[in-house]
PDB file of C-alpha atoms and ligand atoms in Angstrom:
ATOM      1  CA  MET S  13     -44.795  18.167  11.266  1.00 37.00           C
ATOM      2  CA  THR S  14     -46.031  14.761  10.128  1.00 55.00           C
ATOM      3  CA  ASN S  15     -48.874  12.547  11.213  1.00 68.00           C
ATOM      4  CA  TYR S  16     -46.583   9.538  11.490  1.00 78.00           C
ATOM      5  CA  GLN S  17     -43.307   8.626  13.149  1.00 89.00           C
ATOM      6  CA  PHE S  18     -40.910   7.486  10.435  1.00 92.00           C
ATOM      7  CA  TYR S  19     -39.413   4.554  12.395  1.00 93.00           C
ATOM      8  CA  ASP S  20     -42.857   3.267  13.423  1.00 94.00           C
ATOM      9  CA  LEU S  21     -43.766   2.748   9.782  1.00 96.00           C
ATOM     10  CA  PRO S  22     -43.339  -0.619   8.008  1.00 97.00           C
ATOM     11  CA  LEU S  23     -40.012  -0.911   6.165  1.00 97.00           C
ATOM     12  CA  GLU S  24     -41.695  -0.700   2.764  1.00 98.00           C
ATOM     13  CA  TRP S  25     -43.128   2.666   3.773  1.00 98.00           C
ATOM     14  CA  GLN S  26     -39.788   3.876   5.086  1.00 97.00           C
ATOM     15  CA  GLY S  27     -38.197   2.978   1.746  1.00 98.00           C
ATOM     16  CA  PHE S  28     -40.971   4.724  -0.138  1.00 98.00           C
ATOM     17  CA  LEU S  29     -40.647   7.917   1.930  1.00 98.00           C
ATOM     18  CA  GLN S  30     -36.894   7.928   1.403  1.00 98.00           C
ATOM     19  CA  ALA S  31     -37.455   7.663  -2.342  1.00 98.00           C
ATOM     20  CA  CYS S  32     -39.866  10.623  -2.142  1.00 98.00           C
ATOM     21  CA  ASN S  33     -37.541  12.740  -0.008  1.00 98.00           C
ATOM     22  CA  SER S  34     -34.583  12.238  -2.310  1.00 98.00           C
ATOM     23  CA  CYS S  35     -36.572  12.702  -5.543  1.00 98.00           C
ATOM     24  CA  SER S  36     -35.268  15.159  -8.124  1.00 98.00           C
ATOM     25  CA  ASN S  37     -37.206  13.804 -11.109  1.00 98.00           C
ATOM     26  CA  CYS S  38     -38.456  17.243 -12.076  1.00 98.00           C
ATOM     27  CA  GLU S  39     -37.569  20.874 -11.442  1.00 98.00           C
ATOM     28  CA  LEU S  40     -39.962  21.217  -8.486  1.00 98.00           C
ATOM     29  CA  TYR S  41     -37.418  19.749  -6.061  1.00 98.00           C
ATOM     30  CA  LYS S  42     -35.304  22.890  -6.364  1.00 98.00           C
ATOM     31  CA  GLU S  43     -37.696  25.192  -4.528  1.00 97.00           C
ATOM     32  CA  ARG S  44     -39.542  22.844  -2.205  1.00 98.00           C
ATOM     33  CA  LYS S  45     -39.148  23.123   1.561  1.00 98.00           C
ATOM     34  CA  GLN S  46     -40.546  19.651   2.125  1.00 98.00           C
ATOM     35  CA  VAL S  47     -41.809  16.763   0.062  1.00 98.00           C
ATOM     36  CA  VAL S  48     -45.505  16.364   0.847  1.00 98.00           C
ATOM     37  CA  VAL S  49     -46.446  12.694   0.742  1.00 98.00           C
ATOM     38  CA  PHE S  50     -49.654  12.024   2.683  1.00 98.00           C
ATOM     39  CA  ARG S  51     -51.789  12.312   5.751  1.00 97.00           C
ATOM     40  CA  GLY S  52     -54.305   9.775   7.064  1.00 97.00           C
ATOM     41  CA  GLY S  53     -53.952   5.990   7.189  1.00 97.00           C
ATOM     42  CA  ILE S  54     -51.110   4.130   5.502  1.00 97.00           C
ATOM     43  CA  LYS S  55     -53.592   1.478   4.394  1.00 97.00           C
ATOM     44  CA  ALA S  56     -56.991   2.851   3.513  1.00 98.00           C
ATOM     45  CA  SER S  57     -59.870   1.896   1.250  1.00 98.00           C
ATOM     46  CA  PHE S  58     -60.356   5.534   0.325  1.00 98.00           C
ATOM     47  CA  MET S  59     -57.696   7.694  -1.337  1.00 98.00           C
ATOM     48  CA  ILE S  60     -58.149  11.412  -1.975  1.00 99.00           C
ATOM     49  CA  ILE S  61     -55.889  12.886  -4.637  1.00 99.00           C
ATOM     50  CA  GLY S  62     -55.466  16.648  -4.907  1.00 98.00           C
ATOM     51  CA  GLU S  63     -53.367  18.798  -7.211  1.00 98.00           C
ATOM     52  CA  GLY S  64     -50.199  19.708  -5.356  1.00 98.00           C
ATOM     53  CA  PRO S  65     -48.931  21.272  -2.137  1.00 98.00           C
ATOM     54  CA  GLY S  66     -49.471  24.966  -1.485  1.00 98.00           C
ATOM     55  CA  ARG S  67     -47.507  27.231   0.853  1.00 97.00           C
ATOM     56  CA  HIS S  68     -48.893  25.769   4.111  1.00 97.00           C
ATOM     57  CA  GLU S  69     -48.450  22.199   2.899  1.00 98.00           C
ATOM     58  CA  ASP S  70     -44.856  22.911   1.840  1.00 98.00           C
ATOM     59  CA  GLU S  71     -44.135  24.373   5.281  1.00 97.00           C
ATOM     60  CA  GLN S  72     -45.806  21.597   7.274  1.00 97.00           C
ATOM     61  CA  GLY S  73     -44.988  18.647   5.029  1.00 97.00           C
ATOM     62  CA  LEU S  74     -48.635  17.524   4.979  1.00 97.00           C
ATOM     63  CA  PRO S  75     -51.286  17.759   2.244  1.00 98.00           C
ATOM     64  CA  PHE S  76     -54.435  19.861   2.602  1.00 98.00           C
ATOM     65  CA  VAL S  77     -53.612  21.751   5.786  1.00 97.00           C
ATOM     66  CA  GLY S  78     -54.488  25.286   4.595  1.00 96.00           C
ATOM     67  CA  ARG S  79     -57.935  26.785   3.986  1.00 97.00           C
ATOM     68  CA  SER S  80     -58.819  24.176   1.368  1.00 97.00           C
ATOM     69  CA  GLY S  81     -57.795  21.473   3.803  1.00 98.00           C
ATOM     70  CA  ASN S  82     -60.019  22.938   6.513  1.00 98.00           C
ATOM     71  CA  LEU S  83     -62.986  22.849   4.190  1.00 98.00           C
ATOM     72  CA  LEU S  84     -62.206  19.284   3.164  1.00 98.00           C
ATOM     73  CA  ASN S  85     -61.746  18.244   6.801  1.00 98.00           C
ATOM     74  CA  ASP S  86     -65.110  19.746   7.765  1.00 97.00           C
ATOM     75  CA  ALA S  87     -66.827  17.646   5.110  1.00 98.00           C
ATOM     76  CA  LEU S  88     -64.875  14.489   6.071  1.00 98.00           C
ATOM     77  CA  THR S  89     -65.630  14.935   9.767  1.00 97.00           C
ATOM     78  CA  GLY S  90     -69.261  15.867   9.072  1.00 97.00           C
ATOM     79  CA  LEU S  91     -69.658  12.586   7.194  1.00 97.00           C
ATOM     80  CA  GLU S  92     -67.988  10.679  10.052  1.00 97.00           C
ATOM     81  CA  PHE S  93     -64.804   9.671   8.272  1.00 98.00           C
ATOM     82  CA  THR S  94     -61.984   9.035  10.731  1.00 97.00           C
ATOM     83  CA  GLU S  95     -58.341   9.758   9.875  1.00 96.00           C
ATOM     84  CA  GLU S  96     -57.706   6.051   9.398  1.00 96.00           C
ATOM     85  CA  ASP S  97     -60.514   5.779   6.834  1.00 98.00           C
ATOM     86  CA  TYR S  98     -58.697   7.839   4.211  1.00 98.00           C
ATOM     87  CA  HIS S  99     -55.296   8.562   2.718  1.00 98.00           C
ATOM     88  CA  ILE S 100     -54.801  12.056   1.274  1.00 98.00           C
ATOM     89  CA  CYS S 101     -52.106  12.834  -1.272  1.00 98.00           C
ATOM     90  CA  ASN S 102     -51.525  14.868  -4.416  1.00 98.00           C
ATOM     91  CA  ILE S 103     -50.682  14.499  -8.109  1.00 98.00           C
ATOM     92  CA  VAL S 104     -47.308  16.172  -7.380  1.00 98.00           C
ATOM     93  CA  LYS S 105     -45.447  15.994  -4.076  1.00 98.00           C
ATOM     94  CA  CYS S 106     -43.537  19.271  -4.287  1.00 98.00           C
ATOM     95  CA  ARG S 107     -44.981  22.771  -4.319  1.00 98.00           C
ATOM     96  CA  PRO S 108     -45.180  24.415  -7.745  1.00 98.00           C
ATOM     97  CA  PRO S 109     -43.738  27.935  -7.279  1.00 97.00           C
ATOM     98  CA  GLY S 110     -46.410  30.560  -6.747  1.00 96.00           C
ATOM     99  CA  ASN S 111     -49.042  27.789  -6.487  1.00 94.00           C
ATOM    100  CA  ARG S 112     -49.251  27.469 -10.246  1.00 98.00           C
ATOM    101  CA  THR S 113     -50.851  24.372 -11.745  1.00 98.00           C
ATOM    102  CA  PRO S 114     -48.346  21.520 -12.132  1.00 98.00           C
ATOM    103  CA  THR S 115     -47.251  20.979 -15.711  1.00 98.00           C
ATOM    104  CA  GLU S 116     -47.928  17.700 -17.480  1.00 98.00           C
ATOM    105  CA  GLU S 117     -44.192  16.980 -17.382  1.00 98.00           C
ATOM    106  CA  GLU S 118     -44.171  17.387 -13.585  1.00 98.00           C
ATOM    107  CA  ALA S 119     -47.265  15.216 -13.188  1.00 98.00           C
ATOM    108  CA  VAL S 120     -45.695  12.501 -15.344  1.00 98.00           C
ATOM    109  CA  ALA S 121     -42.413  12.720 -13.410  1.00 98.00           C
ATOM    110  CA  CYS S 122     -44.310  12.223 -10.131  1.00 98.00           C
ATOM    111  CA  ARG S 123     -46.545   9.424 -11.398  1.00 98.00           C
ATOM    112  CA  ARG S 124     -44.100   6.628 -10.606  1.00 98.00           C
ATOM    113  CA  LEU S 125     -44.142   7.606  -6.928  1.00 98.00           C
ATOM    114  CA  LEU S 126     -47.929   7.993  -6.953  1.00 98.00           C
ATOM    115  CA  ASN S 127     -48.244   4.518  -8.473  1.00 98.00           C
ATOM    116  CA  ALA S 128     -45.963   3.098  -5.765  1.00 98.00           C
ATOM    117  CA  GLN S 129     -48.042   4.879  -3.111  1.00 98.00           C
ATOM    118  CA  PHE S 130     -51.215   3.470  -4.648  1.00 98.00           C
ATOM    119  CA  ALA S 131     -49.780  -0.038  -4.435  1.00 98.00           C
ATOM    120  CA  LEU S 132     -48.938   0.441  -0.741  1.00 98.00           C
ATOM    121  CA  VAL S 133     -52.269   2.003   0.281  1.00 98.00           C
ATOM    122  CA  LYS S 134     -54.448  -0.350  -1.809  1.00 98.00           C
ATOM    123  CA  PRO S 135     -57.544   1.858  -2.035  1.00 98.00           C
ATOM    124  CA  LYS S 136     -60.835   0.676  -3.508  1.00 98.00           C
ATOM    125  CA  VAL S 137     -62.379   4.130  -3.923  1.00 98.00           C
ATOM    126  CA  ILE S 138     -60.505   7.191  -5.201  1.00 98.00           C
ATOM    127  CA  MET S 139     -61.697  10.777  -5.053  1.00 99.00           C
ATOM    128  CA  LEU S 140     -60.092  13.098  -7.588  1.00 99.00           C
ATOM    129  CA  SER S 141     -60.184  16.539  -6.097  1.00 98.00           C
ATOM    130  CA  GLY S 142     -60.426  19.124  -8.841  1.00 98.00           C
ATOM    131  CA  ALA S 143     -59.851  19.454 -12.569  1.00 98.00           C
ATOM    132  CA  THR S 144     -56.063  18.979 -12.429  1.00 98.00           C
ATOM    133  CA  ALA S 145     -56.215  15.744 -10.445  1.00 98.00           C
ATOM    134  CA  PHE S 146     -58.952  14.493 -12.763  1.00 98.00           C
ATOM    135  CA  ARG S 147     -57.020  15.352 -15.924  1.00 98.00           C
ATOM    136  CA  TYR S 148     -53.654  13.970 -14.867  1.00 98.00           C
ATOM    137  CA  PHE S 149     -55.016  10.861 -13.164  1.00 98.00           C
ATOM    138  CA  THR S 150     -57.427   9.791 -15.905  1.00 98.00           C
ATOM    139  CA  GLY S 151     -55.910  11.454 -18.990  1.00 98.00           C
ATOM    140  CA  SER S 152     -59.361  12.832 -19.868  1.00 98.00           C
ATOM    141  CA  THR S 153     -59.838  16.468 -20.870  1.00 97.00           C
ATOM    142  CA  ASP S 154     -63.557  16.534 -20.003  1.00 98.00           C
ATOM    143  CA  PRO S 155     -64.428  19.556 -17.854  1.00 98.00           C
ATOM    144  CA  ILE S 156     -64.749  18.764 -14.145  1.00 98.00           C
ATOM    145  CA  SER S 157     -68.203  20.395 -14.115  1.00 98.00           C
ATOM    146  CA  LYS S 158     -69.369  17.675 -16.526  1.00 98.00           C
ATOM    147  CA  VAL S 159     -67.834  14.655 -14.802  1.00 98.00           C
ATOM    148  CA  ARG S 160     -68.119  15.455 -11.086  1.00 98.00           C
ATOM    149  CA  GLY S 161     -70.469  13.332  -9.041  1.00 98.00           C
ATOM    150  CA  ILE S 162     -70.429  10.479 -11.580  1.00 98.00           C
ATOM    151  CA  TRP S 163     -68.652   7.203 -10.838  1.00 98.00           C
ATOM    152  CA  ILE S 164     -65.918   5.973 -13.138  1.00 98.00           C
ATOM    153  CA  GLU S 165     -65.373   2.227 -12.749  1.00 98.00           C
ATOM    154  CA  SER S 166     -62.006   0.981 -13.879  1.00 96.00           C
ATOM    155  CA  LYS S 167     -60.195  -2.286 -13.171  1.00 95.00           C
ATOM    156  CA  GLY S 168     -62.176  -2.892  -9.969  1.00 96.00           C
ATOM    157  CA  TYR S 169     -61.668   0.668  -8.681  1.00 98.00           C
ATOM    158  CA  TYR S 170     -64.356   3.279  -8.165  1.00 98.00           C
ATOM    159  CA  ILE S 171     -63.268   6.797  -9.059  1.00 98.00           C
ATOM    160  CA  MET S 172     -65.259   9.860  -8.014  1.00 99.00           C
ATOM    161  CA  PRO S 173     -64.226  13.180  -9.572  1.00 98.00           C
ATOM    162  CA  THR S 174     -65.287  16.237  -7.610  1.00 98.00           C
ATOM    163  CA  PHE S 175     -64.669  19.962  -7.301  1.00 98.00           C
ATOM    164  CA  HIS S 176     -61.480  21.128  -5.610  1.00 98.00           C
ATOM    165  CA  PRO S 177     -62.083  22.683  -2.158  1.00 98.00           C
ATOM    166  CA  ALA S 178     -60.309  25.875  -3.321  1.00 98.00           C
ATOM    167  CA  TYR S 179     -62.987  26.204  -6.017  1.00 98.00           C
ATOM    168  CA  ILE S 180     -65.702  25.668  -3.386  1.00 98.00           C
ATOM    169  CA  LEU S 181     -64.128  28.422  -1.258  1.00 98.00           C
ATOM    170  CA  ARG S 182     -64.602  30.786  -4.189  1.00 98.00           C
ATOM    171  CA  ASN S 183     -68.109  29.440  -4.971  1.00 98.00           C
ATOM    172  CA  MET S 184     -69.713  28.560  -1.660  1.00 97.00           C
ATOM    173  CA  SER S 185     -73.036  27.795  -3.373  1.00 97.00           C
ATOM    174  CA  LYS S 186     -71.304  24.624  -4.697  1.00 97.00           C
ATOM    175  CA  ARG S 187     -70.419  23.388  -1.193  1.00 97.00           C
ATOM    176  CA  ASP S 188     -73.332  20.917  -1.085  1.00 97.00           C
ATOM    177  CA  LEU S 189     -71.993  19.248  -4.221  1.00 98.00           C
ATOM    178  CA  LEU S 190     -68.747  18.330  -2.455  1.00 98.00           C
ATOM    179  CA  TRP S 191     -70.738  16.914   0.457  1.00 97.00           C
ATOM    180  CA  HIS S 192     -72.938  15.036  -2.007  1.00 97.00           C
ATOM    181  CA  ASP S 193     -69.920  13.476  -3.763  1.00 98.00           C
ATOM    182  CA  LEU S 194     -68.313  12.555  -0.456  1.00 98.00           C
ATOM    183  CA  LEU S 195     -71.553  10.979   0.707  1.00 98.00           C
ATOM    184  CA  MET S 196     -71.594   8.863  -2.461  1.00 98.00           C
ATOM    185  CA  VAL S 197     -68.066   7.735  -1.597  1.00 98.00           C
ATOM    186  CA  ARG S 198     -69.190   6.861   1.925  1.00 98.00           C
ATOM    187  CA  LYS S 199     -72.142   4.839   0.609  1.00 97.00           C
ATOM    188  CA  LYS S 200     -69.872   2.960  -1.799  1.00 98.00           C
ATOM    189  CA  LEU S 201     -67.472   2.120   1.047  1.00 98.00           C
ATOM    190  CA  GLU S 202     -70.429   1.020   3.202  1.00 98.00           C
ATOM    191  CA  GLU S 203     -71.721  -1.154   0.348  1.00 98.00           C
ATOM    192  CA  PHE S 204     -68.371  -2.985   0.333  1.00 98.00           C
ATOM    193  CA  LYS S 205     -68.286  -3.015   4.173  1.00 98.00           C
ATOM    194  CA  LEU S 206     -65.048  -1.039   4.074  1.00 98.00           C
ATOM    195  CA  ILE S 207     -66.223   1.564   6.605  1.00 98.00           C
ATOM    196  CA  ALA S 208     -68.498   1.497   9.645  1.00 96.00           C
ATOM    197  CA  PRO S 209     -71.975   2.913   8.959  1.00 95.00           C
ATOM    198  CA  MET S 210     -72.642   6.459  10.151  1.00 95.00           C
ATOM    199  CA  GLU S 211     -73.981   6.875  13.663  1.00 92.00           C
ATOM    200  CA  ASN S 212     -75.973   9.926  12.616  1.00 86.00           C
ATOM    201  CA  PRO S 213     -76.862   9.412   8.949  1.00 84.00           C
ATOM    202  CA  ILE S 214     -77.694  12.619   7.127  1.00 74.00           C
ATOM    203  CA  LEU S 215     -79.856  13.222   4.113  1.00 68.00           C
ATOM    204  CA  LEU S 216     -78.615  15.727   1.571  1.00 66.00           C
TER     205      LEU S 216
HETATM  206  N1  LIG B   6     -54.524  21.885  -2.707  1.00 69.68           N
HETATM  207  C1  LIG B   6     -54.192  20.661  -3.159  1.00 69.68           C
HETATM  208  O1  LIG B   6     -54.581  20.265  -4.243  1.00 69.68           O
HETATM  209  N2  LIG B   6     -53.427  19.911  -2.403  1.00 69.68           N
HETATM  210  C2  LIG B   6     -52.995  20.289  -1.211  1.00 69.68           C
HETATM  211  O2  LIG B   6     -52.323  19.527  -0.570  1.00 69.68           O
HETATM  212  C3  LIG B   6     -53.386  21.561  -0.755  1.00 69.68           C
HETATM  213  C4  LIG B   6     -54.136  22.338  -1.514  1.00 69.68           C
END
């Protein structure tokens, strides 16, 4: 299942997806069922980067479609993001066996494709979902609990680290923090007129 029809996509996207589907840059290709590239818009001002596909994502070929994805979707919908407003992807595109954390070597091997994806999507605001995405995307070893909710400005991009939805599922008292961080993203996008204002603004 995908949220796009391959032949409806621009040629540059078709080429990119072919490169992803034929990738064997690290060992993860051996056990994957599908390469998980994205869901959401192909051009979006807001990119969400998670860690890597889990079992459901590997089966469906889409990122964040399991329990974590449901929690993330609830927050996105609650804050009136539409599917075209965001582009969701991961640090690695193939499932690490047993849902282990991707190794640095795997993250580095996948970075070239992530960079190409970044260039196609052209986001202005990036949400790093969880400690692994934060570490591999920024190179920083600061704990996510210290950096979440605080903007990082770099080369004209606005980066918002936040907790991973799987962590929120285990610590539901932290759920408001994810909503808070997502609301900050929304406000930043509104400031740049990159998203329509909310019809029913909420105060957190
Ligand atoms: N967790 C992630 O980090 N990414 C997914 O796609 C699913 C779960």
